[in-house]
């Protein structure tokens, strides 16, 4: 069957992505074929396309999408033609109109949740879930510092953290993004364009610092993140949008207050089917209860994928971006 898919023959700038016509075979025994209606755009896609993460080439791009099952393989149980499904954290290739996926990585979309919302929220929601609940267990009354608070993960984390009773401190750039973060659970928002982040954190916390910082920015915020931590605090580095942070010396962690440093990924926290189901169930439960909401800041046609990546890398986006 013919489909439209974004492919790359080399890693590099957004222009390496090309929309091509491809043949999609019938699904394998343990696969389902999905007619995809909404595709989530994540910074992981930029890492794959740009070369930060090596890929066998040529390759597809994209790790998240939602749609309707067209056919299932002979060994698939629990799924059928017509079911609405979503997936996150797949092998690259979600930027496509039709795709075969391993059935064990698919999650049924609950009633009342649109495919567009599912594609915009699942990766970012499960990232917030494992960060706040499992990588470090956020406690009521604790201060939490979150970089890129107006991004897709940041907005979900602000809402989820507030629900957990945390006192959320967000960092964003510019008045509009700071206000958006404020509207999505952050008690305090620091404008990185105007304020000294570490000094402001110490002011907010009465000089103590925060017990945990979540940093997806990387190189540009490493120093301020580590200076914002309280003794025995947790530095959780889960992204590198400005490049990789410097190598972390054990002596630095000791001198800065016996700190902990970790670099987690969603792939590790949801590699098992039971973890995937647990995390996605928590996300959709929070969504249905109104605790979190998907903030879709940008919608692009699949043919406009180059612009979508350029906007994301330039910091022009807020919340989630989807290809439709």
Coordinates of C-alpha atoms in Angstrom, one line a residue:
X1 CA 0.0 0.0 0.0
X2 CA 1.2 3.5 -0.8
X3 CA 1.9 6.1 1.9
X4 CA 3.6 9.4 2.4
X5 CA 6.6 9.3 4.7
X6 CA 9.4 11.7 5.7
X7 CA 12.8 10.1 5.2
X8 CA 16.4 11.2 5.5
X9 CA 19.4 9.9 3.6
X10 CA 21.9 11.8 5.8
X11 CA 21.8 13.5 9.2
X12 CA 22.0 17.3 9.3
X13 CA 19.9 20.4 9.1
X14 CA 16.0 20.3 8.8
X15 CA 16.4 20.4 5.0
X16 CA 17.7 16.8 4.9
X17 CA 14.1 15.6 5.5
X18 CA 12.2 14.7 2.4
X19 CA 8.6 13.7 1.9
X20 CA 8.5 10.6 -0.2
X21 CA 6.0 8.0 -1.5
X22 CA 6.7 4.6 0.1
X23 CA 5.3 1.1 -0.1
X24 CA 3.9 -0.3 3.1
X25 CA 3.7 -4.0 3.3
X26 CA 0.9 -5.9 5.1
X27 CA 1.5 -6.0 8.9
X28 CA 3.6 -8.9 10.2
X29 CA 2.1 -11.5 12.6
X30 CA 2.7 -9.3 15.7
X31 CA 2.1 -5.9 14.1
X32 CA -0.8 -3.6 13.4
X33 CA -1.1 -1.2 10.5
X34 CA -2.1 2.3 11.5
X35 CA -3.6 5.1 9.3
X36 CA -2.0 8.0 11.2
X37 CA -4.0 11.2 11.6
X38 CA -1.8 13.1 14.1
X39 CA 2.0 12.9 14.7
X40 CA 3.7 14.3 17.8
X41 CA 6.9 16.3 17.2
X42 CA 9.6 15.9 19.9
X43 CA 13.1 17.1 20.5
X44 CA 14.2 13.5 20.2
X45 CA 13.3 13.8 16.5
X46 CA 15.8 16.7 16.2
X47 CA 18.5 14.6 17.9
X48 CA 17.8 11.8 15.4
X49 CA 17.7 14.1 12.3
X50 CA 20.6 16.3 13.4
X51 CA 23.1 13.5 14.2
X52 CA 23.3 13.7 18.0
X53 CA 22.0 10.2 18.0
X54 CA 23.4 7.9 15.2
X55 CA 20.9 6.2 12.9
X56 CA 21.2 3.5 10.3
X57 CA 20.6 5.4 7.0
X58 CA 18.4 5.9 5.1
X59 CA 15.8 6.3 7.9
X60 CA 12.4 7.5 8.9
X61 CA 12.0 10.2 11.6
X62 CA 9.6 10.6 14.5
X63 CA 8.7 8.5 17.6
X64 CA 5.1 9.3 18.3
X65 CA 1.8 9.2 16.5
X66 CA -1.9 8.4 16.8
X67 CA -4.5 7.0 14.3
X68 CA -6.8 4.2 13.4
X69 CA -5.9 0.5 12.9
X70 CA -6.4 -0.6 9.3
X71 CA -5.3 -4.2 9.8
X72 CA -3.7 -6.5 12.3
X73 CA -1.3 -9.5 12.0
X74 CA -2.3 -13.1 12.6
X75 CA -0.9 -13.3 16.1
X76 CA -2.3 -10.0 17.4
X77 CA -4.9 -10.2 20.2
X78 CA -6.7 -7.3 22.0
X79 CA -6.6 -5.0 19.0
X80 CA -8.8 -4.9 15.8
X81 CA -9.5 -2.9 12.7
X82 CA -11.1 0.4 13.6
X83 CA -9.5 0.8 17.1
X84 CA -8.0 4.2 17.8
X85 CA -4.4 3.8 19.1
X86 CA -1.4 5.9 20.0
X87 CA 2.3 5.1 20.6
X88 CA 5.3 6.8 21.9
X89 CA 9.0 6.1 22.0
X90 CA 9.1 4.0 18.9
X91 CA 11.9 3.3 16.5
X92 CA 12.1 6.4 14.2
X93 CA 9.5 6.4 11.5
X94 CA 6.3 8.0 12.8
X95 CA 6.3 10.9 10.3
X96 CA 4.1 9.0 7.9
X97 CA 0.5 8.6 6.8
X98 CA 0.5 4.8 7.2
X99 CA 2.8 2.7 9.3
X100 CA 3.2 -0.9 10.7
X101 CA 3.9 -1.0 14.5
X102 CA 4.6 -3.8 17.0
X103 CA 1.2 -4.4 18.6
X104 CA 2.8 -4.6 22.1
X105 CA 3.8 -0.9 21.8
X106 CA 0.3 0.4 21.1
X107 CA -2.0 2.0 23.6
X108 CA -5.8 2.3 23.0
X109 CA -7.0 5.9 23.1
X110 CA -9.6 6.4 25.7
X111 CA -13.1 7.6 24.8
X112 CA -13.4 11.3 24.9
X113 CA -9.7 11.9 23.9
X114 CA -9.0 13.0 20.4
X115 CA -6.2 11.4 18.3
X116 CA -4.6 14.9 18.0
X117 CA -4.6 15.3 21.8
X118 CA -3.2 11.7 22.3
X119 CA -0.4 12.4 19.9
X120 CA 0.4 15.7 21.6
X121 CA 0.4 14.4 25.1
X122 CA 1.6 10.8 25.4
X123 CA 5.4 11.2 25.1
X124 CA 5.4 14.4 27.0
X125 CA 3.0 13.1 29.6
X126 CA 4.9 9.9 30.2
X127 CA 8.1 11.9 30.5
X128 CA 6.6 14.0 33.2
X129 CA 5.2 10.9 34.9
X130 CA 8.5 9.1 35.2
X131 CA 10.4 12.3 36.1
X132 CA 8.1 13.3 38.9
X133 CA 7.0 9.9 40.2
X134 CA 9.8 7.5 39.6
X135 CA 13.1 9.1 38.7
X136 CA 12.7 11.3 41.8
X137 CA 9.5 11.2 43.9
X138 CA 8.3 14.7 44.3
X139 CA 6.8 15.4 47.7
X140 CA 4.1 17.9 48.8
X141 CA 5.5 21.2 49.9
X142 CA 8.9 20.7 48.1
X143 CA 10.4 23.3 45.8
X144 CA 11.0 21.9 42.3
X145 CA 13.0 23.7 39.6
X146 CA 12.1 22.9 36.0
X147 CA 13.9 24.3 33.0
X148 CA 12.1 25.0 29.7
X149 CA 8.8 25.4 31.7
X150 CA 6.9 26.6 28.6
X151 CA 7.8 23.6 26.4
X152 CA 5.7 20.5 25.9
X153 CA 7.1 18.5 28.8
X154 CA 7.5 21.6 31.0
X155 CA 3.8 22.6 30.8
X156 CA 2.6 19.1 31.6
X157 CA 5.1 18.9 34.5
X158 CA 4.0 22.2 35.9
X159 CA 0.4 21.0 36.1
X160 CA 1.3 17.5 37.4
X161 CA 3.7 18.9 40.0
X162 CA 1.2 21.3 41.3
X163 CA -1.3 18.4 41.6
X164 CA 1.3 16.6 43.7
X165 CA 1.5 19.5 46.0
X166 CA 5.0 20.7 44.9
X167 CA 5.9 24.4 44.8
X168 CA 6.9 24.6 41.2
X169 CA 9.6 27.0 40.0
X170 CA 9.8 27.3 36.2
X171 CA 12.3 28.9 33.9
X172 CA 11.2 30.3 30.5
X173 CA 12.3 32.9 28.1
X174 CA 10.3 36.1 27.6
X175 CA 7.1 37.5 29.1
X176 CA 4.6 35.4 27.0
X177 CA 6.3 32.1 27.8
X178 CA 6.6 33.0 31.4
X179 CA 2.9 33.8 31.7
X180 CA 2.1 30.5 29.9
X181 CA 4.1 28.6 32.5
X182 CA 2.4 30.6 35.3
X183 CA -0.9 29.5 33.9
X184 CA 0.1 25.9 33.9
X185 CA 1.0 25.2 37.5
X186 CA 4.2 27.1 38.2
X187 CA 4.0 29.2 41.5
X188 CA 7.2 31.0 40.5
X189 CA 8.5 31.7 37.0
X190 CA 12.0 33.0 36.3
X191 CA 12.6 34.8 33.0
X192 CA 16.0 33.6 31.8
X193 CA 16.4 36.7 29.6
X194 CA 16.2 39.1 32.5
X195 CA 17.0 37.3 35.8
X196 CA 19.9 35.5 37.5
X197 CA 18.3 32.1 37.7
X198 CA 20.4 30.7 40.6
X199 CA 20.2 33.9 42.6
X200 CA 16.4 34.0 42.1
X201 CA 16.1 30.3 43.2
X202 CA 18.0 31.0 46.4
X203 CA 15.8 34.0 47.1
X204 CA 12.6 32.0 46.6
X205 CA 13.8 29.2 48.8
X206 CA 15.2 31.4 51.5
X207 CA 18.8 30.5 50.6
X208 CA 18.3 26.8 50.8
X209 CA 18.2 25.8 47.1
X210 CA 15.9 23.2 45.6
X211 CA 16.0 19.4 46.3
X212 CA 15.6 18.6 42.6
X213 CA 16.2 20.3 39.3
X214 CA 14.9 18.9 36.0
X215 CA 17.0 20.2 33.1
X216 CA 16.3 19.4 29.4
X217 CA 18.4 22.3 28.1
X218 CA 21.8 20.9 28.7
X219 CA 25.0 23.0 28.1
X220 CA 23.5 26.5 28.5
X221 CA 21.9 25.8 31.9
X222 CA 24.3 23.3 33.5
X223 CA 26.0 25.8 35.7
X224 CA 22.9 27.5 37.0
X225 CA 21.2 24.2 37.6
X226 CA 24.0 22.8 39.8
X227 CA 24.2 26.2 41.7
X228 CA 20.5 26.1 42.4
X229 CA 20.5 22.8 44.2
X230 CA 20.4 22.2 48.0
X231 CA 23.0 19.9 49.6
X232 CA 22.2 16.2 48.6
X233 CA 20.0 17.5 45.8
X234 CA 19.2 15.7 42.6
X235 CA 20.3 17.0 39.2
X236 CA 18.1 15.3 36.6
X237 CA 19.4 16.0 33.1
X238 CA 16.8 14.6 30.6
X239 CA 17.6 16.6 27.4
X240 CA 20.3 18.6 25.6
X241 CA 18.5 21.2 23.4
X242 CA 21.6 23.5 23.6
X243 CA 24.1 20.8 23.4
X244 CA 25.5 18.2 25.8
X245 CA 26.4 19.5 29.3
X246 CA 30.0 19.2 30.4
X247 CA 31.4 16.0 31.8
X248 CA 30.4 15.7 35.5
X249 CA 33.4 15.3 37.8
X250 CA 32.7 13.3 41.0
X251 CA 34.6 16.0 42.9
X252 CA 32.2 18.6 41.6
X253 CA 29.2 16.7 43.0
X254 CA 31.1 16.4 46.3
X255 CA 32.1 20.1 46.6
X256 CA 28.7 21.4 45.6
X257 CA 27.0 19.5 48.4
X258 CA 27.1 15.7 47.9
X259 CA 24.8 16.0 44.9
X260 CA 23.3 13.2 42.8
X261 CA 23.4 13.4 38.9
X262 CA 21.4 11.2 36.6
X263 CA 20.6 11.2 32.8
X264 CA 17.4 9.2 32.4
X265 CA 15.4 8.4 29.3
X266 CA 11.8 7.5 28.6
X267 CA 13.0 4.4 26.7
X268 CA 14.5 3.0 29.9
X269 CA 11.6 3.8 32.1
X270 CA 8.9 2.4 29.7
X271 CA 10.9 -0.4 28.0
X272 CA 8.7 -3.2 29.5
X273 CA 5.1 -3.5 28.4
X274 CA 3.8 -3.3 32.0
X275 CA 5.7 0.0 32.5
X276 CA 4.3 1.4 29.3
X277 CA 0.8 0.5 30.2
X278 CA 1.2 1.9 33.8
X279 CA 2.7 5.2 32.6
X280 CA 0.2 5.8 29.8
X281 CA -2.7 4.9 32.1
X282 CA -1.5 7.5 34.6
X283 CA -1.3 10.1 31.8
X284 CA -4.7 9.5 30.5
X285 CA -6.2 9.3 34.0
X286 CA -4.7 12.7 34.7
X287 CA -6.0 14.0 31.4
X288 CA -9.5 12.8 32.0
X289 CA -9.6 14.2 35.5
X290 CA -8.5 17.6 34.2
X291 CA -5.3 17.6 36.2
X292 CA -3.3 18.0 33.0
X293 CA -4.2 19.3 29.5
X294 CA -2.5 19.2 26.2
X295 CA -1.3 22.6 25.0
X296 CA -1.0 22.3 21.2
X297 CA 0.8 25.5 20.3
X298 CA 1.5 24.6 16.7
X299 CA 0.0 22.5 13.9
X300 CA 1.8 21.7 10.7
X301 CA 1.0 19.7 7.6
X302 CA 3.3 16.7 7.1
X303 CA 4.7 18.5 4.0
X304 CA 5.8 21.4 6.3
X305 CA 8.0 19.2 8.5
X306 CA 11.1 21.3 7.7
X307 CA 9.5 24.4 9.1
X308 CA 8.3 22.5 12.1
X309 CA 11.8 21.4 13.0
X310 CA 13.3 24.9 12.3
X311 CA 10.7 26.5 14.6
X312 CA 11.4 24.0 17.3
X313 CA 15.2 24.5 17.2
X314 CA 14.8 28.3 17.1
X315 CA 12.8 28.3 20.3
X316 CA 9.7 29.7 18.4
X317 CA 7.3 27.1 19.7
X318 CA 5.3 26.8 22.9
X319 CA 3.8 23.6 24.3
X320 CA 3.4 20.7 21.9
X321 CA 3.7 20.7 18.1
X322 CA 1.8 18.2 15.9
X323 CA 1.9 17.2 12.3
X324 CA -1.6 16.6 10.8

